[in-house]
Amino acid sequence: MAMGLSRRGLLGGITAGLAGGGLAAGGYAVGHESPAGSVGSAGQVAASYPFRGVHQAGITTPAQDRLHFAAFDVITEDRAALVDLLRRWTEAAERMTQGLDAGPIGAVGGATNLPPDDTGEAIGLPPGGLTVTIGFGPGLFRDAEGRDRFGLADRRPEVLRELPHFPGDTLDPARSGGDLCVQACAQDPQVAVHAIRNLARIGFGTVAVRWSQLGFGRTSTTSTAQETPRNLFGFKDGTANVKAEETAALDEHVWVGPGESPGDWLAGGSYLVARRINMTIEVWDRQPLGDQEDFIGRTKGTGAPLSGGEEHTAPDLDMPGSNGTTVIAQDAHVRVVHPDLHGGARMLRRGYNFVDGTDALGGLDAGLFFLAYVRDPDTHFIPIQSAMARHDALMEYLKVTGSGLFAVPPGAGDDGFVGQSLFA
Amino acid sequence: MRSTPLPTRPALAVLAVLALPLLAACTESTDTAGDGAAGGDARTVAVTSSEDACELSATEAPSGTLRFDVSNAGSQVTEFYLLDAEGLAIKGEVENVGPQATRQLVLNLPAGDYTTACKPGMTGEGIRAAFTVTDSGEEVEVSADEQALVEQALTSYATYVRDQSDQLLERTREFVDLYEAGDDDAARELYPLARVHWERIETVADSFGDLDPKMDLREADLEPGQEWTGWHRIEKDLWPARAEDYTPLTDTEREEFAQDLLANTEKLDARIQELDFTVDQIANGSRGLLEEVATGKVTGEEEYWSRTDLYDFQANVDGARVGFEGVAPILETKDPALATELDDRFAELEALLDQHRVGEDGFVSYDELSPAEVKELANAVNALSEPLSRLTAAVLA
């Protein structure tokens, strides 16, 4: 790989500081040697992650704190141009995940009469644990008019299609769908935004940004060593998530297996469900604490299920409560989405809180940008979302405003590019 | 919002108490932080309920307002009761205390002998002990008065709800006749006026989970394959302007949807006539109606086709105000400042709504509101909703 000017190189001593075992300002451990998709030391976010590997990084990687997610429309019908874009994205993403400029010349290393091949806002910033994860929407295989623009129609897995309409969906087409998606996660929002900005720039003429979403405050843990964070309802979220350490569970619930996609191009990949879930924050905040806990089925303080124990104690859904009820209500969120009610199906959730300012009425335009990686959306997402839409007490306070489903190919090999198996 | 009238929420743990002579009012809430339980305050008693013990930090306390912090150290759900000396009449209780959970019971107790009981597993007579309330000299309101106020509130609210339901049925009959006869202009005129009676008691109507989706579901809330019926289905047929490629309903279809709505309204009315209410249901219902305004009406989402949202808005506010005014005499004795604040905020919101009236009982179309006017209404809804969210706890205190 061609090495350009290192962003970190500009900082002189910082690189040495990293090698010393920890970045004081960031507070996260070093994990330069971690293979792609593995966990940094003690499950904390590492300083950087390799871009290449068996699986794409950014799935089982310990969830970073910040997100910039973008969905793109492919605006060409030229298959070669699409493949070329994926190659260039792979190169640029690899560079940026290592803390380098997006292009080989760099933000300040080139001719003064040309725009630089890196936009420059990450000069001096460390890699920030950046991961870049690329996915393919149904439109890549057959567009809205039913055209097979890239000769890929027969490679579309059956389950990669528009999600059905769920009750409570008020989807904004300008925040939904997309032929391609890129999830950029990092500890520093500027690093994540830098990645999307430069990839979008590289894509002009081939793709156009359809929508994008910023997220802060990861709402899930993807490693047992991470503390469960809180969503904007103030509750711990994603306690029962599939974790990086659960190898067997990942194979069962997250990674697409052999024989599950035409020509096996998606084996080792996953499906990504993205949902922009607005919360009616102001109304929620007026609910009595006891009601809030009943809606969730957990205590607000510790996150323990209302049937007792600690945060990670399994909820006892049948524990009798007063007056012939169960102590965890029938419409409690923890019950409605519990794997026991869905054939054991679990998700690897990787969502983020978002606040996009305020709406026209002065309320927070805020909620959860839900991201979940699953082996099969038909068994691991749609039934659970349907049950939630129908029975979950939380639905009174939620409105889904954006939605997308993407197939996330396996990781790029040493000389390959992301998605190569699809075009083979 | 959360429909509260007929549920099995833990908040209802207090209902049994209110149904009894109101010797002592109580509130109960979850206290996850576990604070205060160990405090040295003589008016706070820590109760630890385990599989085989019911430990109290004190066996006596001064008369007046007492707080029991009930912690469950056992592995099954427990309940805590404060009973009279004979252990027969319940003065206050907390139910549904899960393992490791702490809930509060606040009681206003006069001096006397009492019995405490923890009931791990919620069976049997529980683990009982004597408890003494000594005379602190503080006057404890045990009012026959308050009981009278409560009864009055319950009776008048039940009467109001039944009356609205009757009017809803009557107006629905008229509406259905006009619609089936193809008198669309008259049907469009009556539509928002009939629905006023639904919206005034929306939190009650909503609580019938089998009827509400058949009567009041919006198109966006349909599941794939679910049949769309009720008010909004007919609304779309009467105001198809915002629909794309809309095919008007045939006479037969009209009759089907109309008769279905009427039959469900009859069912609803029959059930409502049987309903009794409790004070917390009335107060929660008032809050709930304002939540309906905040999430559906002020945003113009409820009446997507007819744009008659302001009728619903006013009707929700009407119902919320009736609920508030019903419990206001009780609130006056507990938290007069809150009563005044709510009174003022209701008045401010209604004054704003009045600016958009047309004729005696009509309103302008939602589309005629400027963004600034919508914002102004939303501000007033927030201003009222925030103190209103404290109403139930204040009334039960």
mmCIF file of N, CA, C and O in Angstrom, chain A residues 163-173 175-177 211 213 273-280 354 365-370 381 385-386 388-389 394-404, chain B residues 220-221 301:
data_model
loop_
_atom_site.group_PDB
_atom_site.id
_atom_site.type_symbol
_atom_site.label_atom_id
_atom_site.label_comp_id
_atom_site.label_asym_id
_atom_site.label_seq_id
_atom_site.Cartn_x
_atom_site.Cartn_y
_atom_site.Cartn_z
ATOM 1 N N LEU A 163 -38.140 -3.296 2.999
ATOM 2 C CA LEU A 163 -38.838 -3.786 4.184
ATOM 3 C C LEU A 163 -40.327 -3.485 4.035
ATOM 4 O O LEU A 163 -40.708 -2.496 3.402
ATOM 5 N N PRO A 164 -41.176 -4.341 4.617
ATOM 6 C CA PRO A 164 -42.619 -4.051 4.537
ATOM 7 C C PRO A 164 -42.962 -2.809 5.352
ATOM 8 O O PRO A 164 -42.178 -2.367 6.196
ATOM 9 N N HIS A 165 -44.132 -2.253 5.109
ATOM 10 C CA HIS A 165 -44.612 -1.138 5.915
ATOM 11 C C HIS A 165 -45.007 -1.671 7.286
ATOM 12 O O HIS A 165 -45.790 -2.607 7.392
ATOM 13 N N PHE A 166 -44.456 -1.077 8.318
ATOM 14 C CA PHE A 166 -44.840 -1.457 9.682
ATOM 15 C C PHE A 166 -45.753 -0.372 10.249
ATOM 16 O O PHE A 166 -45.551 0.819 9.968
ATOM 17 N N PRO A 167 -46.737 -0.780 11.057
ATOM 18 C CA PRO A 167 -47.580 0.243 11.700
ATOM 19 C C PRO A 167 -46.679 1.211 12.477
ATOM 20 O O PRO A 167 -45.741 0.789 13.137
ATOM 21 N N GLY A 168 -46.990 2.485 12.379
ATOM 22 C CA GLY A 168 -46.167 3.475 13.072
ATOM 23 C C GLY A 168 -45.073 4.042 12.187
ATOM 24 O O GLY A 168 -44.431 5.018 12.541
ATOM 25 N N ASP A 169 -44.854 3.443 11.023
ATOM 26 C CA ASP A 169 -43.878 3.990 10.074
ATOM 27 C C ASP A 169 -44.457 5.253 9.438
ATOM 28 O O ASP A 169 -45.556 5.217 8.894
ATOM 29 N N THR A 170 -43.742 6.343 9.544
ATOM 30 C CA THR A 170 -44.091 7.508 8.725
ATOM 31 C C THR A 170 -42.806 7.889 8.014
ATOM 32 O O THR A 170 -42.139 8.850 8.374
ATOM 33 N N LEU A 171 -42.459 7.068 7.045
ATOM 34 C CA LEU A 171 -41.146 7.175 6.418
ATOM 35 C C LEU A 171 -41.058 8.375 5.504
ATOM 36 O O LEU A 171 -41.959 8.658 4.737
ATOM 37 N N ASP A 172 -39.940 9.062 5.634
ATOM 38 C CA ASP A 172 -39.618 10.152 4.729
ATOM 39 C C ASP A 172 -38.756 9.543 3.621
ATOM 40 O O ASP A 172 -37.662 9.031 3.899
ATOM 41 N N PRO A 173 -39.233 9.594 2.377
ATOM 42 C CA PRO A 173 -38.442 8.994 1.293
ATOM 43 C C PRO A 173 -37.037 9.597 1.215
ATOM 44 O O PRO A 173 -36.093 8.932 0.791
ATOM 45 N N ARG A 175 -35.171 10.158 3.601
ATOM 46 C CA ARG A 175 -34.332 9.583 4.646
ATOM 47 C C ARG A 175 -34.358 8.061 4.571
ATOM 48 O O ARG A 175 -34.065 7.380 5.558
ATOM 49 N N SER A 176 -34.758 7.512 3.448
ATOM 50 C CA SER A 176 -34.937 6.065 3.348
ATOM 51 C C SER A 176 -34.297 5.518 2.085
ATOM 52 O O SER A 176 -34.122 6.235 1.099
ATOM 53 N N GLY A 177 -33.976 4.227 2.133
ATOM 54 C CA GLY A 177 -33.488 3.516 0.963
ATOM 55 C C GLY A 177 -32.055 3.872 0.610
ATOM 56 O O GLY A 177 -31.298 4.411 1.426
ATOM 57 N N TRP A 211 -29.098 10.380 1.450
ATOM 58 C CA TRP A 211 -29.367 10.931 2.784
ATOM 59 C C TRP A 211 -28.205 10.551 3.677
ATOM 60 O O TRP A 211 -27.448 9.626 3.353
ATOM 61 N N GLN A 213 -26.873 10.564 8.069
ATOM 62 C CA GLN A 213 -27.305 10.713 9.462
ATOM 63 C C GLN A 213 -26.097 10.743 10.374
ATOM 64 O O GLN A 213 -25.226 9.873 10.286
ATOM 65 N N VAL A 273 -29.861 -3.493 8.941
ATOM 66 C CA VAL A 273 -31.132 -2.773 8.988
ATOM 67 C C VAL A 273 -30.861 -1.415 9.623
ATOM 68 O O VAL A 273 -30.294 -1.337 10.713
ATOM 69 N N ALA A 274 -31.234 -0.363 8.903
ATOM 70 C CA ALA A 274 -31.061 0.997 9.434
ATOM 71 C C ALA A 274 -32.442 1.613 9.591
ATOM 72 O O ALA A 274 -33.242 1.600 8.653
ATOM 73 N N ARG A 275 -32.738 2.135 10.763
ATOM 74 C CA ARG A 275 -34.055 2.743 11.008
ATOM 75 C C ARG A 275 -33.851 4.030 11.799
ATOM 76 O O ARG A 275 -33.215 4.024 12.850
ATOM 77 N N ARG A 276 -34.398 5.102 11.291
ATOM 78 C CA ARG A 276 -34.340 6.369 12.029
ATOM 79 C C ARG A 276 -35.610 6.451 12.874
ATOM 80 O O ARG A 276 -36.705 6.656 12.349
ATOM 81 N N ILE A 277 -35.448 6.242 14.171
ATOM 82 C CA ILE A 277 -36.601 6.154 15.065
ATOM 83 C C ILE A 277 -36.692 7.423 15.899
ATOM 84 O O ILE A 277 -35.907 7.632 16.826
ATOM 85 N N ASN A 278 -37.640 8.275 15.534
ATOM 86 C CA ASN A 278 -37.839 9.503 16.313
ATOM 87 C C ASN A 278 -38.560 9.188 17.619
ATOM 88 O O ASN A 278 -39.487 8.392 17.637
ATOM 89 N N MET A 279 -38.112 9.841 18.672
ATOM 90 C CA MET A 279 -38.798 9.707 19.955
ATOM 91 C C MET A 279 -39.589 10.987 20.211
ATOM 92 O O MET A 279 -39.077 12.079 19.948
ATOM 93 N N THR A 280 -40.797 10.860 20.716
ATOM 94 C CA THR A 280 -41.518 12.063 21.134
ATOM 95 C C THR A 280 -41.038 12.387 22.550
ATOM 96 O O THR A 280 -41.673 12.084 23.545
ATOM 97 N N PHE A 354 -29.429 10.277 18.168
ATOM 98 C CA PHE A 354 -29.253 11.421 17.276
ATOM 99 C C PHE A 354 -30.120 12.577 17.766
ATOM 100 O O PHE A 354 -31.186 12.363 18.355
ATOM 101 N N ASP A 365 -35.817 17.134 17.538
ATOM 102 C CA ASP A 365 -35.877 16.178 16.433
ATOM 103 C C ASP A 365 -34.816 15.135 16.763
ATOM 104 O O ASP A 365 -33.670 15.251 16.362
ATOM 105 N N ALA A 366 -35.213 14.174 17.560
ATOM 106 C CA ALA A 366 -34.221 13.307 18.187
ATOM 107 C C ALA A 366 -34.747 11.891 18.332
ATOM 108 O O ALA A 366 -35.935 11.643 18.239
ATOM 109 N N GLY A 367 -33.830 10.984 18.557
ATOM 110 C CA GLY A 367 -34.237 9.601 18.777
ATOM 111 C C GLY A 367 -33.072 8.659 18.697
ATOM 112 O O GLY A 367 -31.945 8.989 19.073
ATOM 113 N N LEU A 368 -33.375 7.499 18.179
ATOM 114 C CA LEU A 368 -32.386 6.440 18.066
ATOM 115 C C LEU A 368 -32.205 6.114 16.586
ATOM 116 O O LEU A 368 -33.178 5.802 15.900
ATOM 117 N N PHE A 369 -30.972 6.231 16.117
ATOM 118 C CA PHE A 369 -30.684 5.737 14.770
ATOM 119 C C PHE A 369 -30.292 4.279 14.949
ATOM 120 O O PHE A 369 -29.188 3.948 15.356
ATOM 121 N N PHE A 370 -31.271 3.424 14.669
ATOM 122 C CA PHE A 370 -31.146 1.998 14.943
ATOM 123 C C PHE A 370 -30.353 1.347 13.818
ATOM 124 O O PHE A 370 -30.686 1.502 12.637
ATOM 125 N N PHE A 381 -35.327 -9.793 11.886
ATOM 126 C CA PHE A 381 -35.756 -8.414 12.076
ATOM 127 C C PHE A 381 -37.264 -8.218 11.867
ATOM 128 O O PHE A 381 -37.954 -7.693 12.739
ATOM 129 N N GLN A 385 -39.798 -6.601 14.581
ATOM 130 C CA GLN A 385 -40.320 -5.249 14.375
ATOM 131 C C GLN A 385 -41.849 -5.274 14.296
ATOM 132 O O GLN A 385 -42.523 -4.376 14.799
ATOM 133 N N SER A 386 -42.407 -6.323 13.688
ATOM 134 C CA SER A 386 -43.868 -6.419 13.591
ATOM 135 C C SER A 386 -44.481 -6.560 14.976
ATOM 136 O O SER A 386 -45.482 -5.915 15.295
ATOM 137 N N MET A 388 -43.197 -5.595 17.743
ATOM 138 C CA MET A 388 -43.015 -4.338 18.449
ATOM 139 C C MET A 388 -44.074 -3.328 18.017
ATOM 140 O O MET A 388 -44.699 -2.660 18.846
ATOM 141 N N ALA A 389 -44.288 -3.227 16.718
ATOM 142 C CA ALA A 389 -45.259 -2.256 16.211
ATOM 143 C C ALA A 389 -46.651 -2.560 16.746
ATOM 144 O O ALA A 389 -47.450 -1.666 16.985
ATOM 145 N N LEU A 394 -43.817 1.043 24.098
ATOM 146 C CA LEU A 394 -42.981 2.167 23.667
ATOM 147 C C LEU A 394 -43.487 2.828 22.393
ATOM 148 O O LEU A 394 -43.134 3.971 22.105
ATOM 149 N N MET A 395 -44.278 2.091 21.608
ATOM 150 C CA MET A 395 -44.689 2.626 20.310
ATOM 151 C C MET A 395 -45.444 3.941 20.426
ATOM 152 O O MET A 395 -45.473 4.735 19.489
ATOM 153 N N GLU A 396 -46.053 4.172 21.598
ATOM 154 C CA GLU A 396 -46.748 5.444 21.825
ATOM 155 C C GLU A 396 -45.787 6.627 21.709
ATOM 156 O O GLU A 396 -46.203 7.758 21.516
ATOM 157 N N TYR A 397 -44.503 6.346 21.887
ATOM 158 C CA TYR A 397 -43.527 7.440 21.967
ATOM 159 C C TYR A 397 -42.515 7.381 20.826
ATOM 160 O O TYR A 397 -41.487 8.039 20.882
ATOM 161 N N LEU A 398 -42.799 6.573 19.811
ATOM 162 C CA LEU A 398 -41.859 6.396 18.714
ATOM 163 C C LEU A 398 -42.527 6.652 17.375
ATOM 164 O O LEU A 398 -43.720 6.403 17.202
ATOM 165 N N LYS A 399 -41.731 7.130 16.446
ATOM 166 C CA LYS A 399 -42.205 7.315 15.086
ATOM 167 C C LYS A 399 -41.012 7.036 14.169
ATOM 168 O O LYS A 399 -39.990 7.700 14.287
ATOM 169 N N VAL A 400 -41.152 6.054 13.304
ATOM 170 C CA VAL A 400 -40.028 5.714 12.435
ATOM 171 C C VAL A 400 -40.080 6.596 11.198
ATOM 172 O O VAL A 400 -41.059 6.590 10.464
ATOM 173 N N THR A 401 -39.020 7.366 10.988
ATOM 174 C CA THR A 401 -39.035 8.344 9.906
ATOM 175 C C THR A 401 -38.078 8.001 8.764
ATOM 176 O O THR A 401 -38.108 8.641 7.729
ATOM 177 N N GLY A 402 -37.219 7.005 8.975
ATOM 178 C CA GLY A 402 -36.316 6.599 7.908
ATOM 179 C C GLY A 402 -36.044 5.123 8.012
ATOM 180 O O GLY A 402 -36.128 4.549 9.102
ATOM 181 N N SER A 403 -35.721 4.482 6.876
ATOM 182 C CA SER A 403 -35.552 3.036 6.897
ATOM 183 C C SER A 403 -34.730 2.582 5.705
ATOM 184 O O SER A 403 -34.841 3.147 4.613
ATOM 185 N N GLY A 404 -33.905 1.580 5.914
ATOM 186 C CA GLY A 404 -33.150 1.009 4.807
ATOM 187 C C GLY A 404 -32.671 -0.386 5.151
ATOM 188 O O GLY A 404 -32.461 -0.703 6.325
ATOM 189 N N ALA B 220 -51.731 5.281 8.146
ATOM 190 C CA ALA B 220 -50.303 5.001 8.367
ATOM 191 C C ALA B 220 -50.081 3.928 9.416
ATOM 192 O O ALA B 220 -48.996 3.361 9.501
ATOM 193 N N ASP B 221 -51.101 3.661 10.232
ATOM 194 C CA ASP B 221 -50.913 2.703 11.317
ATOM 195 C C ASP B 221 -51.380 1.302 10.960
ATOM 196 O O ASP B 221 -51.408 0.412 11.804
ATOM 197 N N GLU B 301 -51.817 15.685 12.109
ATOM 198 C CA GLU B 301 -51.728 14.328 11.579
ATOM 199 C C GLU B 301 -53.012 13.522 11.752
ATOM 200 O O GLU B 301 -53.223 12.537 11.077
#
